[in-house]
GROMACS .gro file of N, CA, C and O in nm:
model
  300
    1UNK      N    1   0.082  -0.120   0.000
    1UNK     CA    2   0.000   0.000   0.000
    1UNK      C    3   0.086   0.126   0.000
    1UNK      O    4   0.061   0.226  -0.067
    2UNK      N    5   0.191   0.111   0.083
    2UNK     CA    6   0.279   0.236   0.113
    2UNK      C    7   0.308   0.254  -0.036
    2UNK      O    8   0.256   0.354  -0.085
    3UNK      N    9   0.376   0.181  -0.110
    3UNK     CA   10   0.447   0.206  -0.240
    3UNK      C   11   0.341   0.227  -0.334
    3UNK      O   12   0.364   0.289  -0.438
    4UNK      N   13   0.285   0.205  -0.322
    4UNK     CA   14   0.162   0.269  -0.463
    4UNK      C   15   0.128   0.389  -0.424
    4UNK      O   16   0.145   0.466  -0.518
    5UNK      N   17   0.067   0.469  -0.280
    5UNK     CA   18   0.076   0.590  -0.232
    5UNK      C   19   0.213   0.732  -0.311
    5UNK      O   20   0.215   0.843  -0.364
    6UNK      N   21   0.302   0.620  -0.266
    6UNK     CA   22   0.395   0.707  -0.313
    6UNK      C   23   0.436   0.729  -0.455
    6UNK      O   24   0.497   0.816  -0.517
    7UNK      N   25   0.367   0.597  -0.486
    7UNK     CA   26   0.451   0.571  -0.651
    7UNK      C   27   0.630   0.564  -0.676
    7UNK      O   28   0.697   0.586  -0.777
    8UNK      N   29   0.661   0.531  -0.561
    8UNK     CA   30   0.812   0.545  -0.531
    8UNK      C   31   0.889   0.388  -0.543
    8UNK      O   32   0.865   0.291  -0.615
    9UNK      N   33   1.004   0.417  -0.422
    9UNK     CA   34   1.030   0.282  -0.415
    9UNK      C   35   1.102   0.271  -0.229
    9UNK      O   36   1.143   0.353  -0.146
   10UNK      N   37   1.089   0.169  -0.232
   10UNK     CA   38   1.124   0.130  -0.072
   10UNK      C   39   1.236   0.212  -0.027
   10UNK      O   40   1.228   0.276   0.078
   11UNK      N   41   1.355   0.213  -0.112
   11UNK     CA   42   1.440   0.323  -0.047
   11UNK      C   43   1.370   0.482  -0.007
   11UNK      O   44   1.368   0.551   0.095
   12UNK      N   45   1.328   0.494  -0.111
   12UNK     CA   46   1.217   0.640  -0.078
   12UNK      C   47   1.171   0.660   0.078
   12UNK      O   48   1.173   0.758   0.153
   13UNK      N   49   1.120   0.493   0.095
   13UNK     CA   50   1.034   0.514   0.270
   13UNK      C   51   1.191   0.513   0.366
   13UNK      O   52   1.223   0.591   0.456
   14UNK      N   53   1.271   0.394   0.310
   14UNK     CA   54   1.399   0.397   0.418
   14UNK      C   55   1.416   0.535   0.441
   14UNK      O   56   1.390   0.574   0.555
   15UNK      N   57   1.463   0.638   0.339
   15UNK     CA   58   1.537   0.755   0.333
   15UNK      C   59   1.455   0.833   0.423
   15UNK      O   60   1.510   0.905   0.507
   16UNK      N   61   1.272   0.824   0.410
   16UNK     CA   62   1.195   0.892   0.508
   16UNK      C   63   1.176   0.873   0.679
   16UNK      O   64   1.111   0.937   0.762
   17UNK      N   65   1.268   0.748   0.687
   17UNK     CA   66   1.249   0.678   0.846
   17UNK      C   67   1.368   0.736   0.866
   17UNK      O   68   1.374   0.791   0.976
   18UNK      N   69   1.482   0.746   0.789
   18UNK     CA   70   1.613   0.831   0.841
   18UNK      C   71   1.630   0.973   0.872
   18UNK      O   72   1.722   1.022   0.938
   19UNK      N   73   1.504   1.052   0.802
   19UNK     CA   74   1.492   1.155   0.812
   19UNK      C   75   1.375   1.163   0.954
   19UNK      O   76   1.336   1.262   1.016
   20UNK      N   77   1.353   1.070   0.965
   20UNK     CA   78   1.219   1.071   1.077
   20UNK      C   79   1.078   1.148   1.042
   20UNK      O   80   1.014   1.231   1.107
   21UNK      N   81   1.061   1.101   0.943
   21UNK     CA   82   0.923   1.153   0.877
   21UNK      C   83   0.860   1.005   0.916
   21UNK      O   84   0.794   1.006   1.020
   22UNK      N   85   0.867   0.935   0.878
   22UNK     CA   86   0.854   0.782   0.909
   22UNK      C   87   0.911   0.705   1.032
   22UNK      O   88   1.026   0.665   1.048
   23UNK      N   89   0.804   0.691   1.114
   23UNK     CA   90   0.799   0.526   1.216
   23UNK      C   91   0.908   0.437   1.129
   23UNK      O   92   0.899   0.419   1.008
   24UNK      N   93   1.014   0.386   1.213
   24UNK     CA   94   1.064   0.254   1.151
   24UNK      C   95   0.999   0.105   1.185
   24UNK      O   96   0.973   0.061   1.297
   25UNK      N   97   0.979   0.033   1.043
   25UNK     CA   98   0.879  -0.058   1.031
   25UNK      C   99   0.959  -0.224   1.106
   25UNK      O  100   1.077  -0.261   1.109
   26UNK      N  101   0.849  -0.282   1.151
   26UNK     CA  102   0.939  -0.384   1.225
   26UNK      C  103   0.945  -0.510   1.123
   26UNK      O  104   0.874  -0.507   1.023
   27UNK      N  105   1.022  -0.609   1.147
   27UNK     CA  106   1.052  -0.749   1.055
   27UNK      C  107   0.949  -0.862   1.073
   27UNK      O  108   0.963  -0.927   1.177
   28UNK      N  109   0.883  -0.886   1.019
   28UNK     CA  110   0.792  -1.044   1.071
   28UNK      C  111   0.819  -1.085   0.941
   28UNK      O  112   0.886  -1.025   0.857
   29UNK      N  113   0.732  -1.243   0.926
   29UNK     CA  114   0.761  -1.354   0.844
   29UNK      C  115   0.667  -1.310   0.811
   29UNK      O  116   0.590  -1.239   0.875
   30UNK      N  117   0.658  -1.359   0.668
   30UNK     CA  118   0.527  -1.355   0.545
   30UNK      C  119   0.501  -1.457   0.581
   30UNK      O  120   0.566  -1.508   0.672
   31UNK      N  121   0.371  -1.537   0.508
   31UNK     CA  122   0.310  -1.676   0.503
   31UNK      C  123   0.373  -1.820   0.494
   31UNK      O  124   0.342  -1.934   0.527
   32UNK      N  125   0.485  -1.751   0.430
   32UNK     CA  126   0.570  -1.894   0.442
   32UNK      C  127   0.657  -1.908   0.527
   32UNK      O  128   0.740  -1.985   0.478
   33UNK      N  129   0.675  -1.890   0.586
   33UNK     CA  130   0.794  -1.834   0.707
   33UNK      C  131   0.912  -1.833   0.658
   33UNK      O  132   1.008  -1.870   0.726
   34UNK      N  133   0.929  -1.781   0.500
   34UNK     CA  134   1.069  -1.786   0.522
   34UNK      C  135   1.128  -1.644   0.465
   34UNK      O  136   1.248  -1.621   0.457
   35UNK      N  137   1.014  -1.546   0.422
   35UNK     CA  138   1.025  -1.437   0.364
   35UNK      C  139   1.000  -1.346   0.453
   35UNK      O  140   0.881  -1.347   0.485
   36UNK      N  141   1.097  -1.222   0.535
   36UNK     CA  142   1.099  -1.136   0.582
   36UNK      C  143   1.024  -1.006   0.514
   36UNK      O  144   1.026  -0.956   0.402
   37UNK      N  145   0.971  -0.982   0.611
   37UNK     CA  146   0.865  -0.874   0.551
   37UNK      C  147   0.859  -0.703   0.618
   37UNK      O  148   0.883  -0.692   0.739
   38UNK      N  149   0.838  -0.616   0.564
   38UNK     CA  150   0.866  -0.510   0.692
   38UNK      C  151   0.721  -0.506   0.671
   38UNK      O  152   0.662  -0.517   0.564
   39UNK      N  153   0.660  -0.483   0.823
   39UNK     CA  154   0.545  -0.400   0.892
   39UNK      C  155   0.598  -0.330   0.914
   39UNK      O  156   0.710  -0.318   0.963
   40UNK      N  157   0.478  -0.224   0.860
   40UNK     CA  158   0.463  -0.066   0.866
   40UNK      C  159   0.355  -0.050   1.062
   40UNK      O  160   0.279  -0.127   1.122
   41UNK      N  161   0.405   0.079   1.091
   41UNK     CA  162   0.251   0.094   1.227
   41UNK      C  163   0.178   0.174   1.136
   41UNK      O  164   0.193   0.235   1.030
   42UNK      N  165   0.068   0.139   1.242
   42UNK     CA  166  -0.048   0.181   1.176
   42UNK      C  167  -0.117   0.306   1.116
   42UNK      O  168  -0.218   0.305   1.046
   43UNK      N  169  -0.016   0.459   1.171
   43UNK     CA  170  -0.003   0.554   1.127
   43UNK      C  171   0.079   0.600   0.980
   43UNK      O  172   0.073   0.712   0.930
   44UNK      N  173   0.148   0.495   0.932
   44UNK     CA  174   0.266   0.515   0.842
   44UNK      C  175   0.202   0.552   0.715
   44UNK      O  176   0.268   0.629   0.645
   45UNK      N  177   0.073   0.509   0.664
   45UNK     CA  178  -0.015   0.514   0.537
   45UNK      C  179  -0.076   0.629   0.523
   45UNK      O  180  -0.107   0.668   0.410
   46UNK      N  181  -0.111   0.722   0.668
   46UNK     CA  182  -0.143   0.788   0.647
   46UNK      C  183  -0.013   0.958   0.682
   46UNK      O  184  -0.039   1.079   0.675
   47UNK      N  185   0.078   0.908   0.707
   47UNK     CA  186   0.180   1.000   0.717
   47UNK      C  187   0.229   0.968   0.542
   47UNK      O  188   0.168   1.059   0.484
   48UNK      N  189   0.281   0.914   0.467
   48UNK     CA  190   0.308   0.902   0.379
   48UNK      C  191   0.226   0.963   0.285
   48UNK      O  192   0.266   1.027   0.188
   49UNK      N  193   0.098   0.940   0.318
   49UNK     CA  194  -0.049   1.047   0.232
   49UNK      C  195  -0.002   1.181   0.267
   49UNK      O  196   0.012   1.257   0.171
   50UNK      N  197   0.023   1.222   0.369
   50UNK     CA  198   0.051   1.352   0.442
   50UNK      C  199   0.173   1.413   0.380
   50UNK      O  200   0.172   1.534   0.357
   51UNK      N  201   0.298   1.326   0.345
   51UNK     CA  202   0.421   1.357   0.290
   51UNK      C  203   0.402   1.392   0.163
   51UNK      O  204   0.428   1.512   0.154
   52UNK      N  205   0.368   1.344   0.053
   52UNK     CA  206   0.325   1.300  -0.074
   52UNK      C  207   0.246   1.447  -0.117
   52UNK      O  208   0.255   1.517  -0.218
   53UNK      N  209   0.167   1.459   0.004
   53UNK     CA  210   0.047   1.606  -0.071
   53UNK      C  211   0.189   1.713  -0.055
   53UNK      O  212   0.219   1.816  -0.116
   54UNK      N  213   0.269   1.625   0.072
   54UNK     CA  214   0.294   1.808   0.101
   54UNK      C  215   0.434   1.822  -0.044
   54UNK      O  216   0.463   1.920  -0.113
   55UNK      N  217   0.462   1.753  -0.045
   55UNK     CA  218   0.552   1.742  -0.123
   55UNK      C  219   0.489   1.820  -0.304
   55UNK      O  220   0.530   1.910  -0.378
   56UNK      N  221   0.387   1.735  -0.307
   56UNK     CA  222   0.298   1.796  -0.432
   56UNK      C  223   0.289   1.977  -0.406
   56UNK      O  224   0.308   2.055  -0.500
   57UNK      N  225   0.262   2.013  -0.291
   57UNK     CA  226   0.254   2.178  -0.285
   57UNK      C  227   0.375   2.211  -0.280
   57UNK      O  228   0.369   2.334  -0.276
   58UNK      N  229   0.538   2.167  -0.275
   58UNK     CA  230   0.610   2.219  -0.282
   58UNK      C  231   0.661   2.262  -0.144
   58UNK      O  232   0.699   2.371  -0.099
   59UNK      N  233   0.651   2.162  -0.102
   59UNK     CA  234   0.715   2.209   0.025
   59UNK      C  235   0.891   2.132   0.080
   59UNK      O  236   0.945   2.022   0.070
   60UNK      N  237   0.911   2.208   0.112
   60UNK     CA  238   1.064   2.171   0.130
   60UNK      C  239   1.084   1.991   0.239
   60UNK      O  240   1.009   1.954   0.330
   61UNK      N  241   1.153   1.951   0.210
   61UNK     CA  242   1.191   1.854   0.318
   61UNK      C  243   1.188   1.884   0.455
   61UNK      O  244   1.145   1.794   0.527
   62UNK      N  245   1.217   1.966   0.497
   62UNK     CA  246   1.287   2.055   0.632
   62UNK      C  247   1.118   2.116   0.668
   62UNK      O  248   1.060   2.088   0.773
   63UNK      N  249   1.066   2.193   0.571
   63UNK     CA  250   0.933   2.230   0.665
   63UNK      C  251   0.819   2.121   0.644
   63UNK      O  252   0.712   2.146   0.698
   64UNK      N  253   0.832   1.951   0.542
   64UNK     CA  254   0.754   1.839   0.583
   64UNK      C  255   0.768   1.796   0.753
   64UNK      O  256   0.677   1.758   0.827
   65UNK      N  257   0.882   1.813   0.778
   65UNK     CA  258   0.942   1.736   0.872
   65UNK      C  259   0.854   1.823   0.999
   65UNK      O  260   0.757   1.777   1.059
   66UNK      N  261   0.902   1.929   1.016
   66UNK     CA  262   0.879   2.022   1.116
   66UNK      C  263   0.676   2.026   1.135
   66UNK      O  264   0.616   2.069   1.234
   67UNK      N  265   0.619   1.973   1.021
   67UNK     CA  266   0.472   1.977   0.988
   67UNK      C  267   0.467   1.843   1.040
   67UNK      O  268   0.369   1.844   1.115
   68UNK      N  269   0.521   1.721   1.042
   68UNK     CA  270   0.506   1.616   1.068
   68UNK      C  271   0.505   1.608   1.239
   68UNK      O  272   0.421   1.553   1.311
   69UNK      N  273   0.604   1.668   1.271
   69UNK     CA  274   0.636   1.679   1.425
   69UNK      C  275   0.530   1.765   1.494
   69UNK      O  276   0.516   1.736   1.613
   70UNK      N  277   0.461   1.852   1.454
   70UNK     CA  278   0.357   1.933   1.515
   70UNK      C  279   0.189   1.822   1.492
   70UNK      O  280   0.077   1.838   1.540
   71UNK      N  281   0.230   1.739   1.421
   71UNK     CA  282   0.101   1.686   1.345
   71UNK      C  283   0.107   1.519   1.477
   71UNK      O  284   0.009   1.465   1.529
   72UNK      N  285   0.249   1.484   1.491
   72UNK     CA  286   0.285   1.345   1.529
   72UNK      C  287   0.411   1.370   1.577
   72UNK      O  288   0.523   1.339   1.537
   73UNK      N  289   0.345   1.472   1.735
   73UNK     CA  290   0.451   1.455   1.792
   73UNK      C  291   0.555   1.323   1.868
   73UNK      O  292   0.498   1.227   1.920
   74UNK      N  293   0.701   1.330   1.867
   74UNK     CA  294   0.758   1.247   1.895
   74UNK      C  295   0.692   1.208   2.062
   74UNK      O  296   0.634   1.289   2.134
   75UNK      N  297   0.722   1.050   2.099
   75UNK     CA  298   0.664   1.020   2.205
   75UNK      C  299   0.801   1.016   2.323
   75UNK      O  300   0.780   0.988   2.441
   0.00000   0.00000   0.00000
């Protein structure tokens, strides 16, 4: 879901969890147990919606971030 939102690619979300726009997603097994999978929390789909618009208006990296933190403050 995340990657169609963005139309991006997984490094895109890494680069956004390093910047802390993004929750970092935890590791579980897919169905077969042998394929590692990242879970996203449950806020991440809709912060990524949130990134994506702001990004569409032109907004800088630096004031997403600072919009993200007033929106989802750190705990």
């Amino acid at each position: 879901d995340l990657l169609a939102v963005t139309r991006s690619t997984r490094d895109t979300l890494y680069q956004w969890v390093a910047l802390k726009l993004l929750r970092r997603p935890w590791l579980t097994t897919g169905t077969d147990d042998r394929k590692l999978i990242a879970a996203w929390p449950p806020e991440a789909l809709e912060r990524v919606r949130f990134i994506v618009a702001k990004q569409r208006q032109n907004h800088s990296i630096d004031e997403i971030a600072a919009l993200i933190e007033n929106r989802w403050p750190r705990r």
